CSV table of C-alpha atoms and ligand atoms in Angstrom, one decimal:
chain,number,residue,atom,x,y,z
A,165,MET,CA,-7.7,31.0,17.2
A,166,SER,CA,-8.6,32.0,13.7
A,167,ASP,CA,-11.3,30.1,11.8
A,168,HIS,CA,-10.8,27.3,9.3
A,169,TYR,CA,-11.3,29.6,6.3
A,170,THR,CA,-8.8,32.2,7.5
A,171,ARG,CA,-6.2,29.5,8.3
A,172,ALA,CA,-6.6,28.1,4.7
A,173,LEU,CA,-6.3,31.6,3.3
A,174,THR,CA,-3.1,32.2,5.3
A,175,ALA,CA,-1.6,29.0,3.9
A,176,ALA,CA,-2.6,30.0,0.3
A,177,ASN,CA,-1.1,33.5,0.8
A,178,TYR,CA,2.1,32.0,2.1
A,179,ILE,CA,2.3,29.7,-1.0
A,180,ARG,CA,1.6,32.6,-3.3
A,181,SER,CA,4.5,34.5,-1.6
A,182,LEU,CA,6.9,31.8,-2.8
A,183,HIS,CA,5.4,31.0,-6.2
A,184,ALA,CA,4.1,33.5,-8.7
A,185,GLY,CA,2.4,31.1,-11.0
A,186,LYS,CA,-1.4,30.5,-10.9
A,187,PRO,CA,-2.3,26.8,-10.5
A,188,LYS,CA,-5.5,25.8,-12.3
A,189,LEU,CA,-5.3,22.1,-11.5
A,190,GLY,CA,-4.6,20.4,-8.2
A,191,ILE,CA,-3.1,16.9,-8.3
A,192,ILE,CA,-3.1,14.7,-5.1
A,193,LEU,CA,-0.7,11.8,-5.4
A,194,GLY,CA,-1.5,8.6,-3.5
A,195,SER,CA,0.8,6.1,-1.9
A,196,GLY,CA,3.7,5.1,-4.1
A,197,LEU,CA,2.7,7.6,-6.8
A,198,GLY,CA,4.7,10.6,-5.5
A,199,ASN,CA,7.3,10.4,-8.2
A,200,PHE,CA,4.8,12.0,-10.7
A,201,ALA,CA,5.8,15.3,-9.1
A,202,THR,CA,9.1,15.2,-11.0
A,203,GLN,CA,7.1,16.0,-14.2
A,204,VAL,CA,6.4,19.5,-13.0
A,205,GLU,CA,8.4,22.1,-14.9
A,206,ASP,CA,9.6,25.5,-13.6
A,207,SER,CA,8.8,24.1,-10.2
A,208,THR,CA,8.8,25.5,-6.7
A,209,THR,CA,8.8,22.8,-4.0
A,210,ILE,CA,7.6,23.6,-0.6
A,211,ASP,CA,7.8,21.2,2.4
A,212,TYR,CA,4.4,20.8,4.0
A,213,GLY,CA,6.1,21.6,7.3
A,214,GLU,CA,6.8,25.1,6.1
A,215,ILE,CA,3.2,26.0,5.2
A,216,PRO,CA,1.3,27.5,8.1
A,217,GLY,CA,-1.5,25.1,9.2
A,218,TRP,CA,-0.7,22.3,6.8
A,219,PRO,CA,-1.0,18.9,8.4
A,220,LEU,CA,2.0,16.6,8.3
A,221,SER,CA,1.8,13.0,7.1
A,222,THR,CA,3.2,10.4,9.4
A,223,VAL,CA,3.0,7.5,6.8
A,224,GLU,CA,5.9,6.0,5.1
A,225,GLY,CA,5.7,6.6,1.4
A,226,HIS,CA,4.1,10.0,1.7
A,227,SER,CA,6.9,12.4,1.4
A,228,GLY,CA,5.1,15.6,2.2
A,229,LYS,CA,5.8,18.3,-0.4
A,230,LEU,CA,3.8,20.7,-2.5
A,231,VAL,CA,5.2,21.1,-5.9
A,232,LEU,CA,4.0,24.1,-8.0
A,233,GLY,CA,4.8,24.8,-11.6
A,234,THR,CA,3.5,23.7,-15.0
A,235,ILE,CA,2.8,20.5,-16.9
A,236,GLY,CA,2.2,20.9,-20.6
A,237,GLY,CA,1.9,24.6,-20.0
A,238,VAL,CA,-0.9,24.2,-17.4
A,239,GLY,CA,-0.4,25.7,-13.9
A,240,VAL,CA,-0.5,22.8,-11.4
A,241,ALA,CA,-0.2,22.3,-7.7
A,242,VAL,CA,0.9,18.8,-7.0
A,243,MET,CA,0.6,17.3,-3.5
A,244,GLN,CA,3.2,14.6,-2.9
A,245,GLY,CA,1.5,12.8,0.0
A,246,ARG,CA,-1.6,13.5,2.1
A,247,VAL,CA,-2.8,13.0,5.6
A,248,HIS,CA,-5.4,10.4,6.5
A,249,ALA,CA,-8.1,10.4,9.2
A,250,TYR,CA,-6.6,7.2,10.6
A,251,GLU,CA,-3.6,9.2,11.7
A,252,GLY,CA,-5.8,10.9,14.1
A,253,TYR,CA,-6.4,14.1,12.1
A,254,SER,CA,-9.8,15.8,12.2
A,255,MET,CA,-11.9,16.3,9.1
A,256,ASN,CA,-10.8,19.9,8.9
A,257,GLU,CA,-7.1,18.9,8.9
A,258,VAL,CA,-7.6,16.1,6.4
A,259,THR,CA,-9.2,18.4,4.0
A,260,PHE,CA,-7.2,21.6,4.7
A,261,PRO,CA,-4.9,21.0,1.7
A,262,THR,CA,-7.8,20.6,-0.7
A,263,ARG,CA,-9.3,23.8,0.7
A,264,VAL,CA,-6.0,25.6,0.1
A,265,LEU,CA,-5.8,24.2,-3.5
A,266,GLY,CA,-9.2,25.7,-4.1
A,267,LEU,CA,-8.2,29.1,-2.6
A,268,LEU,CA,-5.0,29.1,-4.8
A,269,GLY,CA,-7.4,29.0,-7.8
A,270,CYS,CA,-7.6,25.3,-8.7
A,271,THR,CA,-11.0,24.7,-10.3
A,272,GLY,CA,-10.1,21.1,-11.2
A,273,LEU,CA,-8.6,18.3,-9.1
A,274,ILE,CA,-7.0,15.0,-10.1
A,275,VAL,CA,-7.1,12.8,-7.0
A,276,THR,CA,-5.3,9.6,-7.0
A,277,ASN,CA,-4.9,6.8,-4.4
A,278,ALA,CA,-3.7,3.2,-3.8
A,279,ALA,CA,-6.7,0.9,-3.4
A,280,GLY,CA,-7.5,-2.7,-2.8
A,281,GLY,CA,-9.3,-4.4,-5.7
A,282,ILE,CA,-12.7,-5.9,-4.7
A,283,ASN,CA,-13.8,-6.4,-8.3
A,284,THR,CA,-12.2,-9.6,-9.4
A,285,SER,CA,-11.9,-8.5,-13.0
A,286,TYR,CA,-9.1,-6.2,-11.8
A,287,GLY,CA,-5.6,-7.3,-11.4
A,288,GLU,CA,-2.8,-5.9,-9.2
A,289,GLY,CA,-1.4,-2.9,-11.0
A,290,THR,CA,-4.7,-2.0,-12.7
A,291,LEU,CA,-5.5,1.7,-13.0
A,292,VAL,CA,-9.2,2.5,-12.4
A,293,ALA,CA,-11.2,5.6,-13.1
A,294,ILE,CA,-13.4,6.2,-10.0
A,295,SER,CA,-17.0,6.5,-11.1
A,296,ASP,CA,-18.5,7.1,-7.6
A,297,HIS,CA,-17.9,6.5,-4.0
A,298,ILE,CA,-19.4,5.1,-0.8
A,299,ASN,CA,-18.3,6.9,2.3
A,300,LEU,CA,-18.2,4.3,5.0
A,301,THR,CA,-15.8,6.2,7.3
A,302,GLY,CA,-18.5,7.3,9.6
A,303,THR,CA,-17.8,10.9,9.2
A,304,ASN,CA,-18.1,13.7,6.7
A,305,ALA,CA,-15.6,16.3,5.6
A,306,ALA,CA,-18.1,19.1,5.5
A,307,LEU,CA,-19.0,18.5,9.2
A,308,GLY,CA,-19.3,21.5,11.4
A,309,PRO,CA,-20.5,25.1,10.7
A,310,ASN,CA,-20.8,25.8,6.9
A,311,GLU,CA,-18.3,28.2,5.5
A,312,PRO,CA,-19.8,29.7,2.4
A,313,ARG,CA,-16.6,31.7,1.6
A,314,PHE,CA,-15.1,28.4,0.4
A,315,GLY,CA,-17.4,28.4,-2.5
A,316,LEU,CA,-15.4,29.4,-5.6
A,317,ARG,CA,-18.4,30.7,-7.6
A,318,LYS,CA,-22.1,31.3,-7.4
A,319,GLY,CA,-24.1,28.3,-6.3
A,320,THR,CA,-21.2,26.7,-4.4
A,321,GLY,CA,-20.2,26.7,-0.8
A,322,ASP,CA,-23.7,25.8,0.3
A,323,ARG,CA,-24.6,23.9,3.5
A,324,PHE,CA,-26.1,21.1,1.5
A,325,PHE,CA,-24.6,20.3,-1.9
A,326,ASP,CA,-25.0,17.8,-4.6
A,327,MET,CA,-22.8,14.7,-5.0
A,328,THR,CA,-24.6,13.2,-8.1
A,329,ALA,CA,-21.7,13.8,-10.5
A,330,ALA,CA,-18.9,14.0,-7.9
A,331,TYR,CA,-16.5,12.3,-10.3
A,332,SER,CA,-17.0,14.4,-13.4
A,333,PRO,CA,-18.5,12.4,-16.2
A,334,ARG,CA,-16.8,14.6,-18.8
A,335,LEU,CA,-13.4,14.2,-17.2
A,336,ARG,CA,-13.8,10.5,-16.9
A,337,LYS,CA,-14.6,10.4,-20.6
A,338,LEU,CA,-11.4,12.3,-21.4
A,339,ALA,CA,-9.5,9.7,-19.2
A,340,HIS,CA,-11.0,6.8,-21.0
A,341,THR,CA,-10.3,8.2,-24.5
A,342,GLU,CA,-6.7,9.0,-23.5
A,343,ALA,CA,-6.2,5.6,-21.9
A,344,GLU,CA,-7.5,3.9,-25.0
A,345,ARG,CA,-5.2,6.0,-27.2
A,346,GLN,CA,-2.2,4.9,-25.0
A,347,ARG,CA,-3.5,1.3,-24.9
A,348,ILE,CA,-3.7,1.4,-21.1
A,349,PRO,CA,-6.6,-0.5,-19.6
A,350,LEU,CA,-8.8,1.8,-17.5
A,351,PRO,CA,-11.9,0.2,-16.1
A,352,GLU,CA,-14.3,2.2,-14.0
A,353,GLY,CA,-15.2,1.5,-10.4
A,354,VAL,CA,-16.9,2.5,-7.2
A,355,TYR,CA,-14.5,3.4,-4.4
A,356,ILE,CA,-15.6,2.5,-0.9
A,357,ALA,CA,-13.7,4.5,1.8
A,358,VAL,CA,-13.1,3.0,5.3
A,359,LEU,CA,-11.3,4.7,8.2
A,360,GLY,CA,-8.5,2.2,8.5
A,361,PRO,CA,-5.7,1.8,9.4
A,362,SER,CA,-6.3,-1.9,9.6
A,363,TYR,CA,-6.9,-3.5,6.3
A,364,GLU,CA,-10.3,-5.1,5.9
A,365,THR,CA,-11.4,-8.6,6.9
A,366,PRO,CA,-12.5,-11.0,4.1
A,367,ALA,CA,-16.1,-10.7,5.5
A,368,GLU,CA,-16.0,-6.9,5.2
A,369,ILE,CA,-14.8,-7.2,1.6
A,370,ARG,CA,-17.6,-9.6,0.7
A,371,ALA,CA,-20.1,-7.2,2.3
A,372,PHE,CA,-18.6,-4.2,0.4
A,373,ARG,CA,-18.9,-6.2,-2.9
A,374,THR,CA,-22.6,-6.7,-2.1
A,375,LEU,CA,-22.9,-3.0,-1.5
A,376,GLY,CA,-21.6,-2.3,-5.0
A,377,ALA,CA,-18.0,-1.4,-4.3
A,378,ASP,CA,-15.2,-2.3,-6.7
A,379,LEU,CA,-12.3,-0.7,-4.8
A,380,VAL,CA,-11.5,-0.1,-1.2
A,381,GLY,CA,-9.2,2.6,0.4
A,382,MET,CA,-8.7,5.0,3.3
A,383,SER,CA,-8.5,8.3,1.6
A,384,THR,CA,-10.0,10.5,-1.2
A,385,VAL,CA,-13.7,10.7,-0.3
A,386,HIS,CA,-13.2,13.6,2.2
A,387,GLU,CA,-11.1,15.5,-0.3
A,388,VAL,CA,-13.7,15.0,-3.0
A,389,ILE,CA,-16.5,16.1,-0.7
A,390,VAL,CA,-14.9,19.4,0.1
A,391,ALA,CA,-13.9,19.8,-3.6
A,392,ARG,CA,-17.5,19.5,-4.5
A,393,HIS,CA,-18.5,21.9,-1.7
A,394,MET,CA,-16.1,24.4,-3.3
A,395,GLY,CA,-17.3,23.7,-6.9
A,396,ILE,CA,-14.0,22.0,-8.0
A,397,GLU,CA,-14.4,19.5,-10.8
A,398,VAL,CA,-12.9,16.1,-9.9
A,399,LEU,CA,-11.2,13.2,-11.7
A,400,GLY,CA,-10.3,10.3,-9.5
A,401,ILE,CA,-7.9,7.5,-10.4
A,402,SER,CA,-7.1,4.5,-8.2
A,403,LEU,CA,-4.2,2.2,-8.6
A,404,VAL,CA,-5.1,-1.3,-7.5
A,405,THR,CA,-2.0,-2.1,-5.4
A,406,ASN,CA,-3.3,-5.4,-4.1
A,407,MET,CA,-6.4,-7.5,-4.3
A,408,ALA,CA,-8.6,-6.8,-1.3
A,409,ALA,CA,-8.6,-9.1,1.7
A,410,GLY,CA,-9.8,-12.7,1.0
A,411,VAL,CA,-9.8,-12.2,-2.8
A,412,LEU,CA,-6.5,-14.0,-3.1
A,413,ASP,CA,-5.2,-16.6,-0.7
A,414,ARG,CA,-2.6,-14.3,1.0
A,415,VAL,CA,-2.1,-11.5,3.4
A,416,ILE,CA,-1.9,-7.8,2.5
A,417,ASP,CA,1.5,-6.3,3.0
A,418,HIS,CA,2.0,-2.5,3.2
A,419,GLN,CA,5.4,-2.8,1.6
A,420,GLU,CA,4.0,-4.5,-1.4
A,421,VAL,CA,1.2,-1.9,-1.6
A,422,MET,CA,4.0,0.8,-1.8
A,423,GLU,CA,6.0,-1.1,-4.4
A,424,MET,CA,3.1,-1.4,-6.8
A,425,GLY,CA,3.2,2.3,-7.4
A,426,ARG,CA,6.7,2.1,-8.7
A,427,ARG,CA,5.8,-0.8,-11.0
A,428,VAL,CA,3.0,1.1,-12.6
A,429,GLU,CA,4.8,4.5,-12.5
A,430,ALA,CA,5.5,4.7,-16.2
A,431,GLN,CA,1.9,4.0,-17.2
A,432,PHE,CA,0.4,6.3,-14.6
A,433,THR,CA,2.8,9.1,-15.4
A,434,SER,CA,2.2,8.9,-19.1
A,435,LEU,CA,-1.6,8.8,-18.7
A,436,VAL,CA,-1.9,11.6,-16.1
A,437,LYS,CA,0.6,13.8,-17.9
A,438,ALA,CA,-1.3,13.6,-21.1
A,439,LEU,CA,-4.6,14.3,-19.3
A,440,VAL,CA,-3.4,17.5,-17.5
A,441,PRO,CA,-3.9,19.8,-20.5
A,442,GLN,CA,-7.1,18.1,-21.5
A,443,VAL,CA,-8.6,18.4,-18.1
A,444,ALA,CA,-7.5,22.0,-17.9
A,445,GLY,CA,-9.2,22.7,-21.2
A,446,ALA,CA,-12.4,21.1,-20.0
A,447,ILE,CA,-12.6,22.9,-16.7
A,448,ALA,CA,-11.9,26.3,-18.4
A,449,ALA,CA,-15.0,25.7,-20.5
A,450,PRO,CA,-18.5,26.1,-19.1
A,451,GLY,CA,-20.3,22.9,-18.4
A,452,SER,CA,-21.1,20.4,-15.7
A,453,ARG,CA,-18.9,21.4,-12.8
B,1017,HPA,N1,-7.6,-1.7,1.7
B,1017,HPA,C1,-7.7,-0.4,2.1
B,1017,HPA,N2,-6.9,0.5,1.7
B,1017,HPA,C2,-5.9,0.1,0.8
B,1017,HPA,C3,-5.8,-1.2,0.3
B,1017,HPA,C4,-6.7,-2.2,0.9
B,1017,HPA,O1,-6.6,-3.4,0.5
B,1017,HPA,N3,-4.7,-1.2,-0.5
B,1017,HPA,C5,-4.3,0.0,-0.6
B,1017,HPA,N4,-5.0,0.9,0.2
């Protein structure tokens, strides 16, 4: 059995054999947001099942394709769907795609997700720039022997690594400026990650609010942890698909969570599409990666 790094490299080489372009920016699309991949030009679409070692999503609404090409002239690798730890995948499996994006040459990552709104100033359908996270999943993506070869440049790939500015302040600034220009409300918020797959209880949501969380979800933090391990700069955007348990006097329905993506699709697409060249410009410049 080959090691985790070699498996990720094998996947990256396979993808390279099918697509000559060089992606600079990875984009992970959360539940209900997969249609954004239709924005990719000169695209090569690869089913996850075709890529050696790539874990397959079992969740409805995650179609499972990697779309490579360009947006606004920028090389992108767009993940339509992701796997979650609650599906029974190990940390190495959950973060395998992010590792591969890094090995393909992505030095920036736009990670998106569906989240429950804890902060009552949000409404259903609000887009939120993630300012920080609380990892309450009980595990860590960088668990196990350290693999320094995942570091994309000097000073990355270390056993212990900084998470102070995990959600890049300069990329968040770009997102706020662009959102303002397009008159799309974009508050900031702290994302708390739970293992799932059950939604939370109202008591848990009250506790999470006390802890300082604004959003709750079951993804993202592990991808962001390995991205930071590799030295990839991250912008995180949540879509509040529902208010978290107990905030409103009703139950949380997965189908409604999925539908919210479609309702906000136009706004989400126009914001992220405009951000791609700006984020690519920022990550190409030296600074706070
Ligand atoms: N909780 C956890 N994850 C979620 C939620 C939620 O309310 N909505 C969408 N993903």
